[in-house]
Short mmCIF file of C-alpha atoms and ligand atoms in Angstrom, two decimals:
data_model
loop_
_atom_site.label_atom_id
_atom_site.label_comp_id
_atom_site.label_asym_id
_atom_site.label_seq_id
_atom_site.Cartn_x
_atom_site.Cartn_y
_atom_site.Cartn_z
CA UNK P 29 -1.65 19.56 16.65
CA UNK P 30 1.19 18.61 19.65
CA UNK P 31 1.03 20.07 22.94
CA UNK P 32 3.09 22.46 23.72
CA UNK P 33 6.26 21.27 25.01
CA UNK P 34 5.96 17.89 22.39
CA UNK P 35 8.55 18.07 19.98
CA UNK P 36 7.54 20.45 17.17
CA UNK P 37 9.31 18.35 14.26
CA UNK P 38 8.90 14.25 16.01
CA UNK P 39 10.67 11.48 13.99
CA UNK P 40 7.73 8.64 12.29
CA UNK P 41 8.84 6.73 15.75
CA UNK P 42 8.35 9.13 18.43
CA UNK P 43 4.77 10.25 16.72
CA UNK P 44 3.79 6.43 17.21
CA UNK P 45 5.45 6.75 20.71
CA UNK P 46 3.27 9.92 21.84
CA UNK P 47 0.58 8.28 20.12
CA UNK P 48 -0.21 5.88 22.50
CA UNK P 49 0.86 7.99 25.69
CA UNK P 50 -1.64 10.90 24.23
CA UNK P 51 -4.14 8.04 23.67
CA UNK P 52 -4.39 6.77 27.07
CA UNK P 53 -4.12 10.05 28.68
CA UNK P 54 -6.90 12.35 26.39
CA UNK P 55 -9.19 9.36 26.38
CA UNK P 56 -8.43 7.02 29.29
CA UNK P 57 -11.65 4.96 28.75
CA UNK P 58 -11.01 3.91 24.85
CA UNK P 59 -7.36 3.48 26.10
CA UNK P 60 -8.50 1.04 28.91
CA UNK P 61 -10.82 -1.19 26.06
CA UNK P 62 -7.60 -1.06 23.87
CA UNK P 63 -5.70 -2.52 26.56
CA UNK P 64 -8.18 -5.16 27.69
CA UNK P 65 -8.31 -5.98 23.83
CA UNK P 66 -4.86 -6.98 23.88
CA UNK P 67 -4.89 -9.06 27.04
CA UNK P 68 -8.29 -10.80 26.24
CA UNK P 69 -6.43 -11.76 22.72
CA UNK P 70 -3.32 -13.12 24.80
CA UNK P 71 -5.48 -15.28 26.87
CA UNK P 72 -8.21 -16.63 24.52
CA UNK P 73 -7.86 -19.75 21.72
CA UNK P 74 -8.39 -17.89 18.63
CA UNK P 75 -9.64 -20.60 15.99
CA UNK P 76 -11.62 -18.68 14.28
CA UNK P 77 -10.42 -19.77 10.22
CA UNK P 78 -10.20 -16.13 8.93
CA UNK P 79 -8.17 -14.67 11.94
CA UNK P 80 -4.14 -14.06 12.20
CA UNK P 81 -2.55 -11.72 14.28
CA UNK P 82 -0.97 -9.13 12.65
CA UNK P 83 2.50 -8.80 13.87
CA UNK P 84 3.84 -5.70 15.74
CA UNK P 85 5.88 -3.95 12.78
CA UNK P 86 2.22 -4.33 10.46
CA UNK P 87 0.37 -2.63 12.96
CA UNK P 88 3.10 -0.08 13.57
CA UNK P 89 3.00 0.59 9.78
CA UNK P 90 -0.79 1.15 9.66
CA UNK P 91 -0.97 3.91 12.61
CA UNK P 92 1.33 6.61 11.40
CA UNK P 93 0.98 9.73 9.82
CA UNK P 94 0.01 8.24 6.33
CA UNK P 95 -3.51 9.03 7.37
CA UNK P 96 -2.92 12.29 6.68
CA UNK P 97 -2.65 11.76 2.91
CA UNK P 98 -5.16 12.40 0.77
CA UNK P 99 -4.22 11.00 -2.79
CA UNK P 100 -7.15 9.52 -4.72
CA UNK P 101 -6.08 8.03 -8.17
CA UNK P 102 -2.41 5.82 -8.83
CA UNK P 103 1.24 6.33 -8.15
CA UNK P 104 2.00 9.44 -10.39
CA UNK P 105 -1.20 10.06 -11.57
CA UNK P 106 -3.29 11.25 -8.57
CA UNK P 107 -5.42 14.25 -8.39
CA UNK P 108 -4.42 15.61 -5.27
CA UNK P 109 -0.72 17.38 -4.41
CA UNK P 110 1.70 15.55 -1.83
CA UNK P 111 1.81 11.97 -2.57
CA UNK P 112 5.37 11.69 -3.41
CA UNK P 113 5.92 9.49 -0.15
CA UNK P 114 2.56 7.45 -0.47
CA UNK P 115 3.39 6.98 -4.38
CA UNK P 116 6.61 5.35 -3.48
CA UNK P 117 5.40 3.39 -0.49
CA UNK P 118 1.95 2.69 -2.91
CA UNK P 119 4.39 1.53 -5.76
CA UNK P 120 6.56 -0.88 -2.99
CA UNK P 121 2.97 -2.69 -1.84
CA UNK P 122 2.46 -3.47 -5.74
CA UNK P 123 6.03 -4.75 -6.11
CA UNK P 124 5.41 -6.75 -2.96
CA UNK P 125 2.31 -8.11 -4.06
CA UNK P 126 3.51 -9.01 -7.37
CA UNK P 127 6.77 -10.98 -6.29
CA UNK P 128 5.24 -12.80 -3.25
CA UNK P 129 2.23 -14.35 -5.95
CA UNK P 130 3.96 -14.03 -9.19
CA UNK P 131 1.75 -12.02 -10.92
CA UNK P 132 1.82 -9.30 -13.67
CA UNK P 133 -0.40 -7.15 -12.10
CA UNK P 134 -1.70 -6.00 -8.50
CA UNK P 135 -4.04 -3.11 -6.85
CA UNK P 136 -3.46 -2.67 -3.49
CA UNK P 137 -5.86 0.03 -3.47
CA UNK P 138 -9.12 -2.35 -2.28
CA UNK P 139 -10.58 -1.51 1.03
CA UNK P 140 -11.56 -5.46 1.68
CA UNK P 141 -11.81 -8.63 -0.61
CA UNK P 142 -15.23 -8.10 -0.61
CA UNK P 143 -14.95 -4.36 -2.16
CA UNK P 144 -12.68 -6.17 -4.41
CA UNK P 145 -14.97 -8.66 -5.56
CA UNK P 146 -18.02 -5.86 -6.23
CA UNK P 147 -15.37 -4.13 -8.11
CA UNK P 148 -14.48 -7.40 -10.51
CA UNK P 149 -17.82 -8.06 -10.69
CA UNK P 150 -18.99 -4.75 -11.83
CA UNK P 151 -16.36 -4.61 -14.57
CA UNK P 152 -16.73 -7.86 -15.98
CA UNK P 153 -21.03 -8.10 -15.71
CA UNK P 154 -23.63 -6.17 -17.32
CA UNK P 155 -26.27 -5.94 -15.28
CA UNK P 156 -28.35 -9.10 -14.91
CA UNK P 157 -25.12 -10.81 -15.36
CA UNK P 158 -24.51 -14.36 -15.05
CA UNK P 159 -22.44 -15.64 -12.12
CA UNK P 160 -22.01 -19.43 -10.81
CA UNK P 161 -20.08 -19.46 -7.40
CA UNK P 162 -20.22 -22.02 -4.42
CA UNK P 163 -23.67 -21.72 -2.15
CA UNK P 164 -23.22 -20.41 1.00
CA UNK P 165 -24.21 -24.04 3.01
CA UNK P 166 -21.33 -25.61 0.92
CA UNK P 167 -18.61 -22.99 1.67
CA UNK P 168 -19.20 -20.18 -0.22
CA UNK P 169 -18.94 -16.80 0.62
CA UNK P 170 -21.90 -14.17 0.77
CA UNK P 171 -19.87 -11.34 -1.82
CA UNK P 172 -19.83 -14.57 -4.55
CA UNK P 173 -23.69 -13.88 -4.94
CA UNK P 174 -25.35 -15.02 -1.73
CA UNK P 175 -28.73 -13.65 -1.91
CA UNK P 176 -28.32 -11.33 1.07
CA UNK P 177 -25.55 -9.28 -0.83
CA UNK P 178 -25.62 -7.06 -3.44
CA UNK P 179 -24.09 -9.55 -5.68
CA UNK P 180 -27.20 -11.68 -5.22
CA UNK P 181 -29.44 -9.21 -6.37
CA UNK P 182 -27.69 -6.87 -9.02
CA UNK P 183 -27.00 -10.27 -10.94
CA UNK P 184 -28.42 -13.80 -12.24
CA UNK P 185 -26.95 -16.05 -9.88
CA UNK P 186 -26.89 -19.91 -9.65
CA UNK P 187 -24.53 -21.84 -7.67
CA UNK P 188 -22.55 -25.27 -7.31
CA UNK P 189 -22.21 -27.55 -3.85
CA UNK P 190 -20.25 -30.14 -2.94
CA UNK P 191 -20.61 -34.21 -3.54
CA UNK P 192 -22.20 -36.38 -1.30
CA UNK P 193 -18.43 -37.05 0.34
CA UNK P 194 -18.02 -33.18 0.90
CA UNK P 195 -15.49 -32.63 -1.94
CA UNK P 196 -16.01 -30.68 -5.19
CA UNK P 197 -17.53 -32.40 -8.27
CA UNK P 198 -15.76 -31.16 -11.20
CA UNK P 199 -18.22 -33.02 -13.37
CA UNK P 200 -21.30 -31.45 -11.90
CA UNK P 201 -20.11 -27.96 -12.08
CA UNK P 202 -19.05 -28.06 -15.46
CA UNK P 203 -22.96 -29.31 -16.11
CA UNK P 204 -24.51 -26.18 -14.32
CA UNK P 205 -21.92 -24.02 -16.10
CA UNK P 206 -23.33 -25.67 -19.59
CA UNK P 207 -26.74 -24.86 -17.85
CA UNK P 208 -26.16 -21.41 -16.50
CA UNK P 209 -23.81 -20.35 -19.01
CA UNK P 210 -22.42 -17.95 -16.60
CA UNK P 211 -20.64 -14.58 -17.45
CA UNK P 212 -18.27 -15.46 -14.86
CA UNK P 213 -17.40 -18.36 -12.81
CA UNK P 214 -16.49 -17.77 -9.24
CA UNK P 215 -13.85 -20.40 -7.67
CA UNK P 216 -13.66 -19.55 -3.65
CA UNK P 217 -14.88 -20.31 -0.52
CA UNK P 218 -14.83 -19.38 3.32
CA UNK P 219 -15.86 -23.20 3.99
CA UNK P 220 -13.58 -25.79 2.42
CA UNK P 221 -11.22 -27.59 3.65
CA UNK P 222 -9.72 -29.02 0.63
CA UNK P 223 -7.60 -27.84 -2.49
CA UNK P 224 -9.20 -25.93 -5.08
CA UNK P 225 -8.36 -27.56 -8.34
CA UNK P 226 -8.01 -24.35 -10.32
CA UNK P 227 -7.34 -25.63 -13.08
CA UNK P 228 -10.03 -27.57 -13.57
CA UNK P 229 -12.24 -25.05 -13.02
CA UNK P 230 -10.54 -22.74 -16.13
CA UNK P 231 -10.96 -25.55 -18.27
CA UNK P 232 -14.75 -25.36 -17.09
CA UNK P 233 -14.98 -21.34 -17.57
CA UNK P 234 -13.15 -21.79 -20.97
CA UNK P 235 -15.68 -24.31 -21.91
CA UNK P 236 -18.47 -21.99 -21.63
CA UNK P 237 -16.43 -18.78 -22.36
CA UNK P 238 -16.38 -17.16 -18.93
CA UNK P 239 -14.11 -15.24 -17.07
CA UNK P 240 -12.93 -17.24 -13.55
CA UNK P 241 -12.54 -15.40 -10.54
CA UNK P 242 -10.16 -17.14 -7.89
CA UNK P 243 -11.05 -15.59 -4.35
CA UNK P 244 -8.44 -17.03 -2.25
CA UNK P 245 -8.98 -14.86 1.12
CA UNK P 246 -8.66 -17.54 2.96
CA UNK P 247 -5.67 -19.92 1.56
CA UNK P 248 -3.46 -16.79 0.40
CA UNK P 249 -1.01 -17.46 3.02
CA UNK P 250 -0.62 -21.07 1.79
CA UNK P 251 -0.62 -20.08 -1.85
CA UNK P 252 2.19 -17.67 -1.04
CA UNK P 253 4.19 -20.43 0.67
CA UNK P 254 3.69 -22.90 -2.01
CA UNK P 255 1.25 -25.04 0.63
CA UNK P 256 -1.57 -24.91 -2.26
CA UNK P 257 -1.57 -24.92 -5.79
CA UNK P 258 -1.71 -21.10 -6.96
CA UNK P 259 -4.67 -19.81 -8.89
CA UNK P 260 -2.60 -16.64 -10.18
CA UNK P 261 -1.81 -18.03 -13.56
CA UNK P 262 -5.41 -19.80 -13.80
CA UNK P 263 -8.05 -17.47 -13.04
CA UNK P 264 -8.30 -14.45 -15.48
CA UNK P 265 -8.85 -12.73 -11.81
CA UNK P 266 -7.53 -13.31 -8.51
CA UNK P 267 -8.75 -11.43 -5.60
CA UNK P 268 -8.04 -12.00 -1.52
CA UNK P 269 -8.23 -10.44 1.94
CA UNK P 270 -5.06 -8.81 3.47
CA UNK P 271 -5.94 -9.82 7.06
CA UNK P 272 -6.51 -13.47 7.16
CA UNK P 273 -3.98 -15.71 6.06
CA UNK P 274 -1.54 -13.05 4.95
CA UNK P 275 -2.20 -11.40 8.26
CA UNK P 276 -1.72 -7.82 7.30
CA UNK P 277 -4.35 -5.28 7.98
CA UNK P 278 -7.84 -4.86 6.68
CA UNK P 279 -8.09 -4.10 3.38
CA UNK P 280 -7.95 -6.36 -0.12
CA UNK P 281 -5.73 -7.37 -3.34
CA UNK P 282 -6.69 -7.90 -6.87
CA UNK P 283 -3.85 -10.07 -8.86
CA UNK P 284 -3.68 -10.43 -12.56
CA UNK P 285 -1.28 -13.12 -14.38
CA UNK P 286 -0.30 -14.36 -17.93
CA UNK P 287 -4.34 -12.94 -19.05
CA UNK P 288 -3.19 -10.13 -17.59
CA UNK P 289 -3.31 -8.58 -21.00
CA UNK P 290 -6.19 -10.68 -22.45
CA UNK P 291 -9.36 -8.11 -23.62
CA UNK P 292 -12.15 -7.31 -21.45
CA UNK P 293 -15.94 -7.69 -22.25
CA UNK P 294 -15.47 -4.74 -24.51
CA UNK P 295 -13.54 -6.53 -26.72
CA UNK P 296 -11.12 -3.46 -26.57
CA UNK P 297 -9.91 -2.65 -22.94
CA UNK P 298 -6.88 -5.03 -21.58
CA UNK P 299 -7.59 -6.73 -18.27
CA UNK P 300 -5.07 -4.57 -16.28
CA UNK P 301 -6.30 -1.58 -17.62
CA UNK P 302 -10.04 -2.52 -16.55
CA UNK P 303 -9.05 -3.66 -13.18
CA UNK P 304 -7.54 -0.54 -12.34
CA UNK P 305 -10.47 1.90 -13.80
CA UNK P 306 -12.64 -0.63 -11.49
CA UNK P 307 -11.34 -0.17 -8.21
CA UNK P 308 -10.57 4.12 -8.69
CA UNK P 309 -12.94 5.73 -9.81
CA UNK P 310 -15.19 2.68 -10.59
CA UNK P 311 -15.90 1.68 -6.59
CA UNK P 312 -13.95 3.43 -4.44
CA UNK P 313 -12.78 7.15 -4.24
CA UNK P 314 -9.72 7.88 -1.65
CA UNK P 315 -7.59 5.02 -1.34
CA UNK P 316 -6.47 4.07 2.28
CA UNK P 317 -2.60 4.87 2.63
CA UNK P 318 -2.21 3.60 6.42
CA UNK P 319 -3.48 0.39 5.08
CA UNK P 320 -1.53 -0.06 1.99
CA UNK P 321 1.74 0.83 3.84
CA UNK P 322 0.69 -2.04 6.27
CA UNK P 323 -0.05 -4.33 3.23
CA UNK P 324 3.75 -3.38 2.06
CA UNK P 325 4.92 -4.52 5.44
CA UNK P 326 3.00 -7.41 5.76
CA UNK P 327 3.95 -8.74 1.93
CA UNK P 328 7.47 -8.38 3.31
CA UNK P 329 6.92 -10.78 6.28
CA UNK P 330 5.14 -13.24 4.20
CA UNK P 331 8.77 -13.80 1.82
CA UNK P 332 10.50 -14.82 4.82
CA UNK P 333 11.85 -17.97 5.53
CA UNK P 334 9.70 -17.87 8.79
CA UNK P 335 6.46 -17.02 7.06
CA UNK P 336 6.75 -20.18 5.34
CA UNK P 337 7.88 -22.35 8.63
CA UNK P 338 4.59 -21.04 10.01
CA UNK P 339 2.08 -22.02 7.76
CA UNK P 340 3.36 -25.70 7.39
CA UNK P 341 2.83 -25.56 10.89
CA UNK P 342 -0.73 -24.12 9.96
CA UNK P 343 -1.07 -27.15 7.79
CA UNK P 344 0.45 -29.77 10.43
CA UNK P 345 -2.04 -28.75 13.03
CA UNK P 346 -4.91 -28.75 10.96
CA UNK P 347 -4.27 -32.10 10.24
CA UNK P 348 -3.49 -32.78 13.57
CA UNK P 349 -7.15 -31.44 14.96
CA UNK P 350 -8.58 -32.90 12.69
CA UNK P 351 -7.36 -36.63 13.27
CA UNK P 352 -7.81 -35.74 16.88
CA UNK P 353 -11.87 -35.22 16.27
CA UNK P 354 -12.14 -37.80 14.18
CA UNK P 355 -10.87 -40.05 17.23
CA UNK P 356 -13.10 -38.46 19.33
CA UNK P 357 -15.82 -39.28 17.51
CA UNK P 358 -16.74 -35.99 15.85
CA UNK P 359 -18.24 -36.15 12.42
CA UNK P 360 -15.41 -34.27 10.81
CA UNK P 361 -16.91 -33.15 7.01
CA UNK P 362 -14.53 -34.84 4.35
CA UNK P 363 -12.72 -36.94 6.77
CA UNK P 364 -10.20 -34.54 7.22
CA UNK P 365 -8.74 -31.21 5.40
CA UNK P 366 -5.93 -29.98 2.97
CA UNK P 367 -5.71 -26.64 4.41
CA UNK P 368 -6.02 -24.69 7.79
CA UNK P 369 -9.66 -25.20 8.30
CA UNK P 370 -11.56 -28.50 9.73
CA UNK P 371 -15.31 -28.24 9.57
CA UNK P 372 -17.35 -30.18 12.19
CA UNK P 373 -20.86 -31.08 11.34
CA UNK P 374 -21.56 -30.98 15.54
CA UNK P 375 -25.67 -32.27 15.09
CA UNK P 376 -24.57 -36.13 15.71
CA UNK P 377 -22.85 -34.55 18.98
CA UNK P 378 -26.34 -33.12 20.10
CA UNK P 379 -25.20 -29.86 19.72
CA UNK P 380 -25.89 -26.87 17.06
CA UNK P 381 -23.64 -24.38 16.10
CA UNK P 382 -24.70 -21.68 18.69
CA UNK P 383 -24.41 -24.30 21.67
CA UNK P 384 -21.06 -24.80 20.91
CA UNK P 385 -19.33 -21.78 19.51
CA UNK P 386 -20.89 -20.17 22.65
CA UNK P 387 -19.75 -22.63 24.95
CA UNK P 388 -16.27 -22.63 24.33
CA UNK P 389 -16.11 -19.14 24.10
CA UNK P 390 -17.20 -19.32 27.84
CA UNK P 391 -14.03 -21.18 28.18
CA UNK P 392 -11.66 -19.18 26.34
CA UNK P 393 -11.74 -20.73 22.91
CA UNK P 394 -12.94 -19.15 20.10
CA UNK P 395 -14.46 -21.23 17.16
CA UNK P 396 -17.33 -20.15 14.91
CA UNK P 397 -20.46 -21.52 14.34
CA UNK P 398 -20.75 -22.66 10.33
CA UNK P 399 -23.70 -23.53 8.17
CA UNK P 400 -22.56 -27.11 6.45
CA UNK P 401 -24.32 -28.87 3.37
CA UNK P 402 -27.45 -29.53 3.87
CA UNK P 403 -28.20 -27.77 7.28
CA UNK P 404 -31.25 -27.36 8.60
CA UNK P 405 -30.76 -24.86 10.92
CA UNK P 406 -30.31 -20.93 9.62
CA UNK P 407 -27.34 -19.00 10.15
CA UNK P 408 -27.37 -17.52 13.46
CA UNK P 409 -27.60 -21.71 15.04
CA UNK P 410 -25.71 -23.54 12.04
CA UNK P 411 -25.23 -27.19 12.51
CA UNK P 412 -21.10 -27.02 12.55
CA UNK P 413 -18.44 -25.58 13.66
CA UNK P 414 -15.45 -24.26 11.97
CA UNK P 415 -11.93 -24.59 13.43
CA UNK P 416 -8.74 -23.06 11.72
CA UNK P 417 -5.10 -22.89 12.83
CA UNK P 418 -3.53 -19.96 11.45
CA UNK P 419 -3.33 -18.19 15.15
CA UNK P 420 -2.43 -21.34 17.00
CA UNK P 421 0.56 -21.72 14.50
CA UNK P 422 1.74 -17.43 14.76
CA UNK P 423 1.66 -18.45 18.68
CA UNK P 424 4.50 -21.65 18.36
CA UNK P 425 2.40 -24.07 19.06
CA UNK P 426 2.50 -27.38 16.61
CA UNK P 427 0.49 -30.73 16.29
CA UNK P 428 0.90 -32.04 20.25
CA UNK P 429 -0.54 -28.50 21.45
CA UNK P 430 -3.37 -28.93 19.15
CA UNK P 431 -4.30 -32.36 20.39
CA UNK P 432 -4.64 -31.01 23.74
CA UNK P 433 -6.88 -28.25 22.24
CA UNK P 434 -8.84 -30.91 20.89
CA UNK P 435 -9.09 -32.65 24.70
CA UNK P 436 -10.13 -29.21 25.86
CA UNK P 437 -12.71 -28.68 23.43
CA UNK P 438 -14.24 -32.68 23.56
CA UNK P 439 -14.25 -31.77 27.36
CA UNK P 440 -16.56 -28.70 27.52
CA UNK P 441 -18.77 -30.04 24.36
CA UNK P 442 -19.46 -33.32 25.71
CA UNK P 443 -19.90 -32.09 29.78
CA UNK P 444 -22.50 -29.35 28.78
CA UNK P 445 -26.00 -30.04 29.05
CA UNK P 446 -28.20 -28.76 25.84
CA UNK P 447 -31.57 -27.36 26.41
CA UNK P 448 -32.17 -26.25 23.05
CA UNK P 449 -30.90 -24.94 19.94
CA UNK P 450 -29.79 -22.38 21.03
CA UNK P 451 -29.17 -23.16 24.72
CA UNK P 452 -27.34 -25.26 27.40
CA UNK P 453 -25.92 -25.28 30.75
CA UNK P 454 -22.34 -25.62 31.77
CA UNK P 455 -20.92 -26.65 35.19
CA UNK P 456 -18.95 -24.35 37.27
CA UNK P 457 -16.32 -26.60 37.66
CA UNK P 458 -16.29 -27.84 34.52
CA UNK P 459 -15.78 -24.09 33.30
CA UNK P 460 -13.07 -23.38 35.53
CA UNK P 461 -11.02 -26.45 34.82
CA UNK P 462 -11.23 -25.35 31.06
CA UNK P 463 -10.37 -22.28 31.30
CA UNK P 464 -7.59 -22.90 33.41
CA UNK P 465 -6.26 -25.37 31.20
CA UNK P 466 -6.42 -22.48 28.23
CA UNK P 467 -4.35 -19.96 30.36
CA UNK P 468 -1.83 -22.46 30.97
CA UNK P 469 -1.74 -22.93 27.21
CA UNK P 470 -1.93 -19.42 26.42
CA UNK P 471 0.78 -18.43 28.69
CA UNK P 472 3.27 -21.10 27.59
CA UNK P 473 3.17 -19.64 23.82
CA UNK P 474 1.94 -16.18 24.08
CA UNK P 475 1.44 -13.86 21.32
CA UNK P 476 4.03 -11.68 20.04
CA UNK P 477 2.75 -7.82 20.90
CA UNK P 478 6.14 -6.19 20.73
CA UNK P 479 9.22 -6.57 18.55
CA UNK P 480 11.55 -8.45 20.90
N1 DSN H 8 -15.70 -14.18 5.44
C1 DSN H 8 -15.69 -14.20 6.86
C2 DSN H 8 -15.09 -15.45 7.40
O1 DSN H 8 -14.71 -16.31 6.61
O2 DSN H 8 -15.00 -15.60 8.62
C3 DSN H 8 -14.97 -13.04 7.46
O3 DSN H 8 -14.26 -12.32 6.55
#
């Protein structure tokens, strides 16, 4: 496998060492778009709401010789020889997982919150289940039954929006739930910027008897650091994404609290027990051991003291943007936001979604375009724009950074010139004034990509 002349027996460290000089040398031209990766993410405004940058150690821990393992099954029960390293690191993720949300049960095994989700779903639904979830123009999130996924089609879906003011109606869910009466209640979103009152909606899936499953992909960070009200102890299910908020590697969790133990559809099979059966064998074969030793390390990061320091800055800047758009004049959907996300609805700007994600990515900045309630436009325009802050805080920056961000971004959006939905014209020197105000940002809080 080495060259000749490598060391014949290298240390964990020197393998990720010779990695990267092997890399570069055997394939210079994927080497070169690795590099350029890394500077482009230096020098660009990521506010994209489901980004983080993993930090050096979490990447570290997902290239190493891990990949090797093949191990499908569960720490001491697998059905393949040579796991006793990946069983212990497998066992540690768990641990992590379980102190860091106080739960009674986790499976790091899930290769994404959305493989997660098909995997809840599929245990707890017949077929032609009943789901009610959040529509996609009001937050929602396509693997909660959008009718593009696979969850939209295997099962009877009908779904719950938001109130004239943007916010969640308790009242009016708990009516389509007494309409739908829905095998299981999805509470999540990839589009809301306020708290999710989890309790409310248990009372709501009690009500009707169905199981509630808390996605929290997007807040986990906060719910970790005690920023949001945590769904663990609510929701018979709680699933998220590893790479967002808790900005560990690709890859998902499924949590289990005090109904950790409660019975399954079956009427026989405990929670835990299904949950496990669910993810191996019931959706995926071969778990991924690079990822779930990068999950361990990243669980580890987010029970520091520092973890926690960082996303009250993620909340502080949200805030922040958000008052800064609203003084700008953008129509900023709720007023404002609870969370790391601020949702623009752009159309009273003149703009669509398109015009302006595209715009300031010319510039540096990355923001995605976001359908919002009641849009007209379909998915690939959107009339808004969703900002979050999770990167800006990882980078140091706090509230008076963000402002400016906010002066950069009113600058470019309200200089263009829109032909269309889907088009527009920028100024040269409008561009280059931008973007020189982002590398002077940039490069006065860059990101962390070693472990000085
Ligand atoms: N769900 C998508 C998002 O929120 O951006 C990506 O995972």
């Amino acid at each position: 496998m080495f060259e000749s002349g490598q060391p014949t027996n290298p240390t964990t460290r020197s393998i990720a060492e010779l990695g990267w000089d092997v890399l570069t040398r055997d394939d210079p031209d994927l080497g070169a778009l690795l590099d350029a990766e890394a500077h482009y993410q230096t020098a660009s405004l990521s506010m994209v709401a489901s980004a983080s940058m993993a930090p050096p150690s979490v990447l570290c821990a997902h290239g190493t010789v891990l990949s090797n393992v093949t191990a499908e099954g569960y720490p001491g029960a697998r059905y393949h020889p040579g796991a006793v390293h990946f069983d212990a690191i497998e066992t540690l993720a768990v641990e992590r997982a379980r102190r860091v949300f106080g739960a009674e049960y986790a499976n790091v095994q899930p290769h994404s919150c959305s493989s997660a989700n098909l995997a809840v779903m599929g245990a707890l639904l017949p077929r032609g289940g009943r789901i009610l979830s959040l529509d996609l123009d009001s937050g929602g999130h396509l693997t909660h039954g959008a009718a593009a996924s696979v969850s939209g089609t295997y099962y009877d879906v009908a779904h719950y929006g938001v109130g004239p003011d943007g916010h969640l109606d308790y009242g009016a869910i708990l009516d389509r739930a007494l309409e739908h009466r829905p095998n299981v209640i999805i509470a999540g979103a990839s589009a809301y910027p306020r708290w999710m009152d989890f309790s409310r909606f248990r009372a709501i899936a009690d009500r009707v008897g169905a199981y509630l499953l808390a996605d929290i992909s997007h807040i986990a960070g906060l719910v970790a650091a005690g920023l949001h009200p945590s769904p663990v102890d609510y929701a018979h299910i709680t699933t998220t994404s590893t790479y967002k908020q808790l900005a560990g590697p690709r890859g998902g969790l499924i949590l289990l609290g005090k109904d950790h133990r409660r019975t399954a559809p079956d009427g026989r099979t405990e929670l835990w027990k299904l949950m496990q059966r669910a993810v191996f064998p019931g959706f995926q074969g071969t778990p991924d051991p690079s990822s779930i030793a990068a999950k361990a390390r990243a669980l580890a990061i987010v029970s520091s003291g520092a973890f926690q320091a960082t996303m009250k800055r993620v909340v502080d800047n949200a805030k922040a943007l958000s008052d800064e758009l609203v003084a700008l004049g953008y129509d900023v959907l709720t007023g404002g936001t609870d969370n790391h996300m601020v949702l623009v609805d752009v159309r009273s700007a003149g703009l669509t979604g398109i015009v302006a994600e595209r715009a300031l990515e010319e510039c540096g900045i990355l923001v995605n375009r976001n359908k919002i309630p009641g849009d007209p436009f379909p998915p690939a325009v959107g009339g808004g724009l969703r900002f979050g802050t999770n990167v800006l805080a990882q980078r140091g920056m706090g509230p008076f950074e963000v402002r400016a961000c906010a002066g950069i971004i009113h600058d470019v959006l309200s200089g263009i010139d829109v032909r269309d939905s889907s088009h527009y014209a920028m100024d040269g020197a409008l561009r280059d004034a931008a973007r020189e105000r982002v590398k002077v940002l940039c490069a006065r809080f860059p990101l962390q990509f070693d472990d000085k």
